[in-house]
Coordinates of C-alpha atoms in Angstrom, one line a residue:
M198 CA 102.4 85.9 91.8
I199 CA 105.4 85.4 89.4
R200 CA 105.3 88.5 87.2
A201 CA 104.3 92.0 88.2
S202 CA 101.7 93.7 86.2
L203 CA 99.2 96.5 86.7
D204 CA 96.5 93.9 87.1
K205 CA 97.4 93.1 90.7
Q206 CA 95.2 90.8 92.8
P207 CA 94.7 92.4 96.2
H208 CA 94.7 89.2 98.2
E209 CA 98.0 88.1 96.6
V210 CA 99.7 91.4 97.3
A211 CA 98.4 91.5 100.9
S212 CA 99.7 87.9 101.4
M213 CA 103.1 88.9 100.0
F214 CA 103.4 91.8 102.4
D215 CA 102.2 89.6 105.3
D216 CA 105.2 87.3 104.5
V217 CA 107.8 90.0 104.6
A218 CA 106.4 92.0 107.6
A219 CA 109.0 91.0 110.2
N220 CA 112.0 92.2 108.3
Y221 CA 110.4 94.7 105.9
D222 CA 112.0 97.9 107.3
L223 CA 115.5 96.4 107.6
T224 CA 115.3 94.9 104.1
N225 CA 114.3 98.2 102.6
D226 CA 117.1 99.9 104.3
V227 CA 119.6 97.4 102.9
L228 CA 118.2 97.3 99.3
S229 CA 118.0 101.1 99.0
L230 CA 121.5 101.6 100.4
G231 CA 120.0 103.7 103.2
Q232 CA 118.3 106.1 100.9
D233 CA 114.8 105.2 102.1
R234 CA 115.5 107.2 105.3
R235 CA 116.3 110.3 103.3
W236 CA 113.2 109.8 101.2
R237 CA 110.9 109.5 104.2
K238 CA 112.4 112.7 105.7
E239 CA 111.5 114.5 102.5
V240 CA 107.9 113.1 102.7
A241 CA 107.6 114.4 106.3
K242 CA 108.8 117.9 105.1
A243 CA 106.3 117.9 102.2
V244 CA 103.4 116.8 104.4
D245 CA 104.3 119.5 106.9
A246 CA 102.2 118.0 109.7
R247 CA 101.1 120.5 112.4
P248 CA 99.7 120.0 115.9
A249 CA 96.1 118.8 116.0
Q250 CA 95.9 118.2 112.2
K251 CA 94.5 114.8 111.1
I252 CA 96.9 112.9 108.8
L253 CA 96.1 109.7 106.9
D254 CA 99.2 107.6 106.2
L255 CA 98.0 105.0 103.7
A256 CA 100.0 101.9 103.0
A257 CA 101.8 102.6 106.3
G258 CA 102.9 99.0 106.8
T259 CA 104.3 98.7 110.3
G260 CA 103.7 102.4 111.0
T261 CA 107.3 103.5 110.8
S262 CA 106.4 106.1 108.3
S263 CA 103.7 107.6 110.6
L264 CA 106.1 108.4 113.5
P265 CA 107.3 111.8 112.2
F266 CA 103.7 113.0 111.8
S267 CA 102.9 112.0 115.4
A268 CA 106.1 113.6 116.6
A269 CA 105.0 116.9 115.0
G270 CA 101.8 116.8 117.2
A271 CA 99.4 115.6 114.5
Y272 CA 96.8 112.9 114.9
V273 CA 98.0 110.3 112.4
V274 CA 96.1 107.2 111.3
P275 CA 98.4 104.5 109.8
C276 CA 96.3 102.4 107.4
D277 CA 97.3 99.3 105.5
F278 CA 95.6 96.2 104.0
S279 CA 98.2 93.8 105.1
L280 CA 97.2 92.4 108.5
G281 CA 100.7 90.9 108.9
M282 CA 102.2 94.4 108.6
L283 CA 99.7 95.9 111.1
R284 CA 100.3 93.1 113.6
E285 CA 104.1 93.7 113.4
G286 CA 103.4 97.5 113.8
K287 CA 101.3 96.8 116.9
K288 CA 104.2 95.0 118.5
R289 CA 106.5 98.0 118.0
N290 CA 104.2 100.9 118.5
A291 CA 101.0 99.7 120.3
W292 CA 99.8 103.3 120.9
L293 CA 99.4 104.1 117.1
P294 CA 95.8 103.7 115.9
L295 CA 96.8 101.2 113.2
T296 CA 93.8 100.6 110.9
A297 CA 93.0 97.9 108.3
G298 CA 91.7 99.4 105.1
D299 CA 91.6 99.0 101.3
A300 CA 92.9 102.0 99.4
T301 CA 90.0 101.7 96.9
R302 CA 87.3 101.6 99.7
L303 CA 88.7 103.6 102.6
P304 CA 86.8 103.2 105.9
F305 CA 86.6 107.0 106.6
R306 CA 84.0 109.7 106.2
D307 CA 84.3 112.4 103.6
G308 CA 86.6 115.4 104.3
V309 CA 88.1 114.0 107.5
F310 CA 91.8 114.6 106.9
D311 CA 94.0 117.7 106.6
A312 CA 96.5 115.7 104.6
V313 CA 96.8 112.3 103.1
T314 CA 100.0 110.6 102.1
I315 CA 101.1 107.2 100.7
S316 CA 104.7 106.1 100.3
F317 CA 105.8 103.2 98.1
G318 CA 102.3 101.7 98.1
L319 CA 100.3 103.3 95.4
R320 CA 101.8 101.0 92.7
N321 CA 100.7 98.0 94.6
V322 CA 97.0 99.0 94.4
Q323 CA 95.0 97.3 91.8
E324 CA 92.9 100.4 90.8
T325 CA 95.2 103.4 91.1
D326 CA 92.6 105.9 89.8
T327 CA 90.0 104.7 92.3
A328 CA 92.5 105.0 95.1
L329 CA 93.4 108.6 94.1
R330 CA 89.7 109.5 94.1
E331 CA 89.2 107.9 97.5
L332 CA 92.1 109.9 98.9
Y333 CA 90.5 113.0 97.4
R334 CA 87.1 112.0 99.0
V335 CA 88.5 111.7 102.6
T336 CA 90.5 115.0 102.4
R337 CA 89.0 118.3 103.5
P338 CA 88.7 121.1 101.0
G339 CA 92.0 122.9 101.0
G340 CA 93.8 119.8 102.2
R341 CA 96.8 118.2 100.5
I342 CA 98.2 115.0 99.2
V343 CA 101.8 113.8 99.1
I344 CA 102.8 110.7 97.2
C345 CA 106.2 109.2 97.4
E346 CA 106.7 106.4 94.9
F347 CA 109.4 104.7 92.9
S348 CA 109.6 106.3 89.5
H349 CA 112.0 106.4 86.5
P350 CA 115.4 108.1 86.5
T351 CA 115.5 111.0 84.1
W352 CA 119.1 110.5 82.8
A353 CA 119.2 107.7 80.3
P354 CA 122.7 106.2 81.2
F355 CA 121.8 106.2 84.9
R356 CA 118.4 104.7 84.1
T357 CA 120.1 101.7 82.4
V358 CA 122.4 101.1 85.4
Y359 CA 119.4 101.4 87.8
E360 CA 117.3 98.9 85.8
E361 CA 120.2 96.5 85.8
Y362 CA 120.4 96.8 89.6
L363 CA 116.7 96.2 90.0
M364 CA 116.6 93.0 87.9
R365 CA 120.1 91.5 88.5
A366 CA 121.5 92.7 91.8
L367 CA 118.3 93.1 93.9
P368 CA 117.1 89.5 93.8
P369 CA 120.3 88.0 95.3
V370 CA 120.5 90.7 97.9
A371 CA 116.9 90.1 98.8
R372 CA 117.6 86.4 99.1
A373 CA 120.2 87.2 101.7
V374 CA 118.2 89.5 103.9
S375 CA 114.5 88.9 103.2
S376 CA 112.1 86.1 104.4
N377 CA 110.4 86.2 101.0
P378 CA 112.8 87.1 98.2
D379 CA 110.2 86.5 95.5
A380 CA 108.3 89.5 96.9
Y381 CA 111.2 91.7 96.1
V382 CA 111.4 90.4 92.5
Y383 CA 107.8 91.3 92.2
L384 CA 108.5 94.8 93.6
A385 CA 111.4 95.3 91.1
E386 CA 109.1 94.4 88.2
S387 CA 106.3 96.6 89.5
I388 CA 108.7 99.6 89.6
Q389 CA 109.5 99.0 85.9
S390 CA 105.9 98.8 84.9
W391 CA 104.8 101.9 86.9
P392 CA 103.9 105.2 85.1
D393 CA 106.5 107.9 84.9
Q394 CA 106.3 111.2 86.6
P395 CA 104.1 113.1 84.1
E396 CA 101.7 110.2 83.8
L397 CA 101.2 110.0 87.6
A398 CA 100.7 113.8 87.7
A399 CA 98.0 113.5 85.0
K400 CA 96.3 110.7 87.1
L401 CA 96.2 113.1 90.1
Q402 CA 94.6 115.8 88.0
R403 CA 92.0 113.5 86.6
A404 CA 91.1 112.5 90.2
G405 CA 90.4 116.1 90.9
W406 CA 93.6 117.3 92.6
A407 CA 94.8 120.8 91.8
K408 CA 98.2 122.5 91.9
V409 CA 99.8 119.1 91.1
A410 CA 103.6 119.2 91.0
W411 CA 106.5 116.7 91.5
R412 CA 110.1 116.7 92.2
N413 CA 112.7 113.9 91.7
L414 CA 114.7 112.4 94.5
S415 CA 117.9 110.4 93.8
G416 CA 117.9 111.3 90.2
G417 CA 114.3 110.1 89.6
I418 CA 114.6 106.8 91.4
V419 CA 111.8 108.2 93.5
A420 CA 109.4 111.0 92.8
L421 CA 107.5 113.1 95.3
H422 CA 104.1 114.2 93.9
R423 CA 102.0 116.8 95.6
G424 CA 98.5 118.2 95.1
T425 CA 95.7 120.2 96.8
K426 CA 92.0 119.6 97.0
P427 CA 90.3 122.8 95.8
A428 CA 88.6 124.8 98.7

């Protein structure tokens, strides 16, 4: 896969993530200049997991993103379609119920989860609208969704600098720290072709989610979208 587009082939994306699984968390930390830790803390706050709640953490990769929900006393199911990521996660946290699953055909019953969340994975799904409807299906009435995804800086001068970083600085850094630098070139391109904040909010609403809102993190590099399934 040379160029990123919104017509992503699932087997190609899964294979790409299999290749980077071993160093994925470290590479993200380096490429985001440590900001990814802050973003994940904001996700945990927005999800607001409570004891005994059931949380679906989609595109969980190695399961790192699921740990705060478990620490809060919730029952969290980390789900991903990259078997390489899940295998790496099993080495690190064997007790997590890591589950293989496709975002467009989730292997769960209707209305199972109190909250569903996906961080930095939605733009890699071939059919975004189908995935949002599937997340809606497996959420109980009154339940919530939290999406953390790369977006578009709102201040034009900063957006220009950021896009230069994505396409010029990120590839050489990725070559130094990643086992598959081409994967990070794809990721940079996928960020540029992803819908902006209002567009993603509209997609959530079309999928049935209510009370949709978002807030920007790091000037809009990342956006945190939230919604509720009507009771």
